[in-house]
Coordinates of C-alpha atoms and ligand atoms in Angstrom, one line a residue:
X291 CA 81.4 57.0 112.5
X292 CA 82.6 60.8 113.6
X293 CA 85.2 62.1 114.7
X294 CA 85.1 63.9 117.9
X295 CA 85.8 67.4 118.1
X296 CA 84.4 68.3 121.3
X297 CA 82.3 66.4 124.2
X298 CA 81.0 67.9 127.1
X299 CA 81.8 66.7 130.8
X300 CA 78.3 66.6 132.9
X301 CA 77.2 65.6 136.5
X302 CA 76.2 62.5 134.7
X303 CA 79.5 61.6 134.0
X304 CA 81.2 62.2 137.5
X305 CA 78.5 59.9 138.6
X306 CA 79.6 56.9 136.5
X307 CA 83.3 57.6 136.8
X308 CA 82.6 57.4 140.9
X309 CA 80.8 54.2 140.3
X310 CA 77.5 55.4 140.9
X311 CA 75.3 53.8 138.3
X312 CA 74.9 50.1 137.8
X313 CA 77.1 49.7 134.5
X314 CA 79.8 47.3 133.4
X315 CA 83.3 48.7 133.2
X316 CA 85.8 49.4 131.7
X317 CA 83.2 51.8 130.0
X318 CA 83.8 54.7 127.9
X319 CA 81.5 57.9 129.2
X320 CA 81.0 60.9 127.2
X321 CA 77.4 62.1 125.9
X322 CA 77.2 65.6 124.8
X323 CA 79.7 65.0 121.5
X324 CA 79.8 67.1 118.2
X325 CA 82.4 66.2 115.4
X326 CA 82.9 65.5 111.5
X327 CA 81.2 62.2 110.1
X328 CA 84.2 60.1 108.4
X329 CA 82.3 56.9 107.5
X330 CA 78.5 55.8 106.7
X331 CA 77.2 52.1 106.8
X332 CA 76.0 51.1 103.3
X333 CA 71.9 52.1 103.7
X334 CA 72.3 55.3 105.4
X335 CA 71.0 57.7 102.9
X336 CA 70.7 61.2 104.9
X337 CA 73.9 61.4 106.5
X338 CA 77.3 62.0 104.8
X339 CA 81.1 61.5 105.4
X340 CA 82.4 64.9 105.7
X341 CA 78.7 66.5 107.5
X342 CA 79.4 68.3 110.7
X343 CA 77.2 67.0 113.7
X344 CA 75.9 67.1 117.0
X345 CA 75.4 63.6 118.4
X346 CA 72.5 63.0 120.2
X347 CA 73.5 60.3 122.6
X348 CA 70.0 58.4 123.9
X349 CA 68.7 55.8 121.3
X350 CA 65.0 54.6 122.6
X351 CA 63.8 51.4 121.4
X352 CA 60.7 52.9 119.3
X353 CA 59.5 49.7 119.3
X354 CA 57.7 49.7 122.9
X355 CA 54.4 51.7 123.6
X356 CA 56.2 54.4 124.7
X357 CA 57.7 55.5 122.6
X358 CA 55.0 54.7 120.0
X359 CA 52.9 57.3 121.8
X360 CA 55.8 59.8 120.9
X361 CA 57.1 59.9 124.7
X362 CA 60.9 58.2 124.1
X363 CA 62.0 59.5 127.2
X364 CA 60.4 56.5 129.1
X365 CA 61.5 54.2 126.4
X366 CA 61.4 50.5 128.1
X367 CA 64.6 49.4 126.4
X368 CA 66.5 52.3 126.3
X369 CA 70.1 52.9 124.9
X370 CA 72.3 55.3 125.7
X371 CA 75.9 56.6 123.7
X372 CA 78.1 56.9 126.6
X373 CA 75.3 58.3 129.0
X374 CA 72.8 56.0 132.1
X375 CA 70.6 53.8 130.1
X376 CA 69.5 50.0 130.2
X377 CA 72.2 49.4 127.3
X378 CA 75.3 51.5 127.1
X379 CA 77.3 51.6 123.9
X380 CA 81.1 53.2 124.1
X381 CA 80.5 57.5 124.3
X382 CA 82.7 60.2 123.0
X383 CA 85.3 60.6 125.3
X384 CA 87.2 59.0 122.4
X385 CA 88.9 60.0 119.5
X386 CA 86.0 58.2 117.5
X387 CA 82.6 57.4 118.4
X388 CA 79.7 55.3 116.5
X389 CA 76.0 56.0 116.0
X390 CA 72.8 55.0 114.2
X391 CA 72.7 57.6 111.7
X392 CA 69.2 58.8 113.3
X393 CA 71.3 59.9 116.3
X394 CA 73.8 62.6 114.2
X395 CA 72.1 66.1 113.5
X396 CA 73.6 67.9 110.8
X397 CA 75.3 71.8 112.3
X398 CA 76.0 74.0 109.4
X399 CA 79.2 76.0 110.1
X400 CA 78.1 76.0 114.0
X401 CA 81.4 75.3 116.0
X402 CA 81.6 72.0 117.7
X403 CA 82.3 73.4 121.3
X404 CA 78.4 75.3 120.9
X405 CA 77.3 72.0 119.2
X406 CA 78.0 69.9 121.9
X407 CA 76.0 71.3 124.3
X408 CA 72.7 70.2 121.8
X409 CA 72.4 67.6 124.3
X410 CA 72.3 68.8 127.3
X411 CA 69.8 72.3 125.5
X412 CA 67.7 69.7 124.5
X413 CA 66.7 68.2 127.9
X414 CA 65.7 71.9 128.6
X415 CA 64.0 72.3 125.5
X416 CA 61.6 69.1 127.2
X417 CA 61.7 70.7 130.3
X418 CA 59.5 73.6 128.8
X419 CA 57.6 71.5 127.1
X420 CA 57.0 69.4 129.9
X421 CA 56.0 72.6 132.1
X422 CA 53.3 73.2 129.9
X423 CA 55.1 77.0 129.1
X424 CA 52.0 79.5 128.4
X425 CA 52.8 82.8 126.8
X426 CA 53.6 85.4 129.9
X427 CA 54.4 82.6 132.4
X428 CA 55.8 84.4 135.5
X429 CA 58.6 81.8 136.0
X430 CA 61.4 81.2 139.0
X431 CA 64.0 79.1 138.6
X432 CA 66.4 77.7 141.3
X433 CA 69.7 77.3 140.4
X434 CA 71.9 79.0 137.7
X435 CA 74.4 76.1 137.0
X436 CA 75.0 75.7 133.2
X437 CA 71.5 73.6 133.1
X438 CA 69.9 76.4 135.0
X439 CA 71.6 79.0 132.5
X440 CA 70.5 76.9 129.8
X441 CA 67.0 76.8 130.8
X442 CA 66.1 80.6 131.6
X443 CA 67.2 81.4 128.3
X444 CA 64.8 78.4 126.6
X445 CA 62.2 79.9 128.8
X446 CA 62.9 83.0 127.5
X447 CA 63.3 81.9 124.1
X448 CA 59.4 80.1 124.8
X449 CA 57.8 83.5 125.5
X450 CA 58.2 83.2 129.3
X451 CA 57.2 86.3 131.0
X452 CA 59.6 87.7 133.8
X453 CA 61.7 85.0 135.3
X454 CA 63.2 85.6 138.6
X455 CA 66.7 83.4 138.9
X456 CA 67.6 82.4 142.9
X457 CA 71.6 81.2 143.0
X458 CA 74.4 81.9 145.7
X459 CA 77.0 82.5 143.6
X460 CA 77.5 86.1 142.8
X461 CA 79.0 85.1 139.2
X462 CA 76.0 83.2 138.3
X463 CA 73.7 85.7 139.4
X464 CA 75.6 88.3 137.1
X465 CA 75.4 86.0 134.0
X466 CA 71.4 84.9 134.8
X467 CA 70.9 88.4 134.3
X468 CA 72.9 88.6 130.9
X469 CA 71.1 85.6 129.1
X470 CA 67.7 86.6 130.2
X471 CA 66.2 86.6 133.9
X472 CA 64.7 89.8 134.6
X473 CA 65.7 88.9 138.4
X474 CA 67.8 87.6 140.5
X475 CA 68.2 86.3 144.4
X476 CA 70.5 85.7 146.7
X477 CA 69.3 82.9 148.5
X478 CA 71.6 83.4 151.6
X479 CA 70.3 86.7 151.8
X480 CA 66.7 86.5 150.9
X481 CA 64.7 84.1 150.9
X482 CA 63.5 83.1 147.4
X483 CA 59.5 82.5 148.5
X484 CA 60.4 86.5 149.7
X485 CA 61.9 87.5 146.5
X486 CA 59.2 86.0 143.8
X487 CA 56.7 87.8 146.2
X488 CA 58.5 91.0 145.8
X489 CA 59.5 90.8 142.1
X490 CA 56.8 88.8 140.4
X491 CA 53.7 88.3 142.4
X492 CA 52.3 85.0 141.4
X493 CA 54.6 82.5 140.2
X494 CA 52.8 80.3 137.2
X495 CA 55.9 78.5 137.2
X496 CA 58.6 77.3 139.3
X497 CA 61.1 74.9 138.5
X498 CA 64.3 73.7 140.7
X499 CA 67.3 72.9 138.8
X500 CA 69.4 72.1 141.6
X501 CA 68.4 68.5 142.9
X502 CA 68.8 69.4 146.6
X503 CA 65.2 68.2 149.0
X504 CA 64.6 71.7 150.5
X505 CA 65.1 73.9 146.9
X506 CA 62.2 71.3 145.6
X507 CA 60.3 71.9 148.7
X508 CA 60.5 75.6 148.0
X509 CA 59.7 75.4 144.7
X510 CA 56.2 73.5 145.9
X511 CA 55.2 76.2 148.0
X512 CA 56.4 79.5 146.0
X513 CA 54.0 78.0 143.3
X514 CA 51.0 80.1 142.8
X515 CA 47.2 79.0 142.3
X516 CA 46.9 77.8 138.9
X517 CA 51.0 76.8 138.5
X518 CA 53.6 74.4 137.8
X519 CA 56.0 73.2 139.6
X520 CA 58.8 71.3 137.2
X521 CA 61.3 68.9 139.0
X522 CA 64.5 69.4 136.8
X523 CA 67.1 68.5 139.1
X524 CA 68.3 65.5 140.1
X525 CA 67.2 64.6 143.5
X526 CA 68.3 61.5 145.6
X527 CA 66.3 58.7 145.1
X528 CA 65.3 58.7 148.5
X529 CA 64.1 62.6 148.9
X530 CA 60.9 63.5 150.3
X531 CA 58.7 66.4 150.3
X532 CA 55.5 67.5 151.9
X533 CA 52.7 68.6 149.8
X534 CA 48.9 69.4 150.5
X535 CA 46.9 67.6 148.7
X536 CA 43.6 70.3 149.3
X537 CA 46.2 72.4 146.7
X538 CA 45.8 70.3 143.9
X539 CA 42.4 70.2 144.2
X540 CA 41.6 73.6 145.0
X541 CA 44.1 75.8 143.9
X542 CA 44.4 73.6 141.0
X543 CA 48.1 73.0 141.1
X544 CA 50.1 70.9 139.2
X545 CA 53.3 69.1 140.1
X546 CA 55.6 67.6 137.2
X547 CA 58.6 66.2 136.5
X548 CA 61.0 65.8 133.1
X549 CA 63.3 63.6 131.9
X550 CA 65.9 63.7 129.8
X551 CA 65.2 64.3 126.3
X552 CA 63.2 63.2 122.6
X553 CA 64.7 62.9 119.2
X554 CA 62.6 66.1 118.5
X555 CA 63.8 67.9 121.3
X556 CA 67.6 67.5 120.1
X557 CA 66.3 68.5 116.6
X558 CA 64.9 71.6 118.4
X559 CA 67.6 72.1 120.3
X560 CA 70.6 72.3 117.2
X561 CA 67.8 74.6 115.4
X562 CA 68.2 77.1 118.8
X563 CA 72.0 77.0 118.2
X564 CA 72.1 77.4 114.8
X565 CA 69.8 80.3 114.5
X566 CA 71.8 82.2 117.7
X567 CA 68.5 82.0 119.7
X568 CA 71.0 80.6 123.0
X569 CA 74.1 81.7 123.9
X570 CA 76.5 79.0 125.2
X571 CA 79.8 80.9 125.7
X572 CA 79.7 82.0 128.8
X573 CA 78.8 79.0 130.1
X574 CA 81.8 77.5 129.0
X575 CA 84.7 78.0 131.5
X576 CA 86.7 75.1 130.6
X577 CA 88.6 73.3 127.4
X578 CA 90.6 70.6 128.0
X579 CA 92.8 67.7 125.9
X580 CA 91.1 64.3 126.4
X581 CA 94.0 63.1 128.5
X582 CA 93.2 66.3 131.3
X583 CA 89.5 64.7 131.7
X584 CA 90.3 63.6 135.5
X585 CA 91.0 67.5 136.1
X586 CA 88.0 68.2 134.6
X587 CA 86.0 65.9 137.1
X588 CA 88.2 67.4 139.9
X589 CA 87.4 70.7 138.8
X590 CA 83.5 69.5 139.1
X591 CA 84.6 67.9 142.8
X592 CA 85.6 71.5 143.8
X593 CA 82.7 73.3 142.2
X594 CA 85.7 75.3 140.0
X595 CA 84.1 77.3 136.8
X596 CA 80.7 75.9 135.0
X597 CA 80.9 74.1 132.1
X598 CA 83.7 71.9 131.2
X599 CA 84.5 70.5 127.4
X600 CA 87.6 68.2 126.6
X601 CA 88.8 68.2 122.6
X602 CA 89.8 64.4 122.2
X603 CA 91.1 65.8 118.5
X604 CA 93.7 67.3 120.6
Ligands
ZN249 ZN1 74.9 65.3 130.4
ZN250 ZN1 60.9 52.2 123.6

């Protein structure tokens, strides 16, 4: 049991509190949560009451053959703490949450707004790994959102080489280049197949953070002979985009998606925090009380500030 200190508000959630996932209401959202451990079930050995956590919201079955091939992510009977899953238990947009004691990761003296966004790191922290990340990369990424902010400094973090960031917003821009990209692009202005061509050359990898059909569609074809491109964002279900298949075969490119995130990504993920390694502070624009979580999904409606984190404690 831990009390909540701080959970993250993400797309995911404006989703579900639109009604756009299949789930069973009244439901209680909230999946990027870090707080103090006040209670432990009798056999749970490596957790204490008093630890200070991250929570690590998805709890696959480990019982399929999946995720007995160490790929959770695809988990057949997937669980989720307050996030989309085939099961969802009540999240942290409370004043207490539960978890198996597998799902709490221990955070030092880290503070709990920083902790809470373990979760949302550690889908980026799979994303890399996912991209197959070689040493020296040229990488672009489209999108600077908190997710895209997040993920050019893993990147960097992974031994990227020069990453070229393409966003609209002038802000965004200005941060990419504070928390690693060695570029960045307007897209309104230029367009971003023109910019990597300028600023890197050949583009090993390219990955679209924004979800949109056309950015994805860029992404394909600013990928260089011999590249990736990642799918990070979340598309419609219904997109569409056109690729050659003489590409893959003789330009031997590769085209790849990721998923949410494994037990050892989260792990991962805390260890970046702890140690400094990603810098979440300016990516946080917004702390609220619990109560003030509806202007936190207005603020998201009106694409006000970046990332927004309500203190149920409060
Ligand atoms: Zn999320
Ligand atoms: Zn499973």
């Amino acid at each position: 049991m831990v009390d909540v200190a701080a959970c993250g508000v993400c797309k995911t959630d404006y989703h579900m509190y639109h009604g756009a996932f299949d789930i069973d209401y009244p439901q209680v959202l909230g999946h990027e949560a870090a707080g103090t451990v006040t209670a432990v079930g009798e056999d749970v050995r490596r957790v204490e009451v008093g630890d200070r956590v991250a929570l690590n919201p998805t709890v696959p079955c480990g019982d399929c053959s999946y995720c007995k091939a160490g790929r959770e992510t695809l988990c057949e009977d997937l669980t989720s703490i307050g996030g989309a899953a085939d099961t969802v238990l009540d999240g942290a947009f409370a004043e207490k949450v539960r978890a198996p004691a597998g799902n709490v990761e221990r955070i030092g003296d880290l503070d709990f707004e920083t902790a809470a966004l373990a979760e949302p790191l550690a889908c980026c922290v799979h994303g890399v790994e996912r991209a197959a990340l070689d040493h020296g990369d040229s990488v672009v990424v489209i999108g600077a959102g908190p997710i895209g902010l997040l993920l050019t400094q893993t990147l960097r973090d992974a031994g990227a080489g020069e990453i070229l960031v393409s966003e609209p917003v002038a802000e965004r821009r200005t941060l990419a280049l504070e928390l690693g990209a060695d570029y960045v692009n307007d897209p309104t202005e230029t367009a971003v197949t023109d910019a990597a061509s300028e600023t890197l050359g050949a583009v090993d990898l390219a990955v679209e953070v924004v979800g949109f059909e056309a950015t994805v569609q860029q992404a394909i074809d600013l990928t260089s002979p011999g590249g990736r491109t990642l799918v990070f964002g979340v598309p419609p279900e219904d997109a569409t985009v056109e690729v050659r298949p003489f590409d893959y075969f003789y330009d031997e490119v590769e085209l790849t998606g990721t998923y949410s995130l494994r037990p050892a990504d989260f792990e991962v993920a805390v260890g970046l925090l702890r140690q400094g390694r990603v810098d979440v502070d300016p990516l946080v624009t917004d702390e609220l009380p619990l109560a003030d979580l509806p202007t936190a999904f207005e603020r998201i409606d009106n694409s006000v500030g970046m990332k927004k984190i309500v203190h149920p404690g409060e």
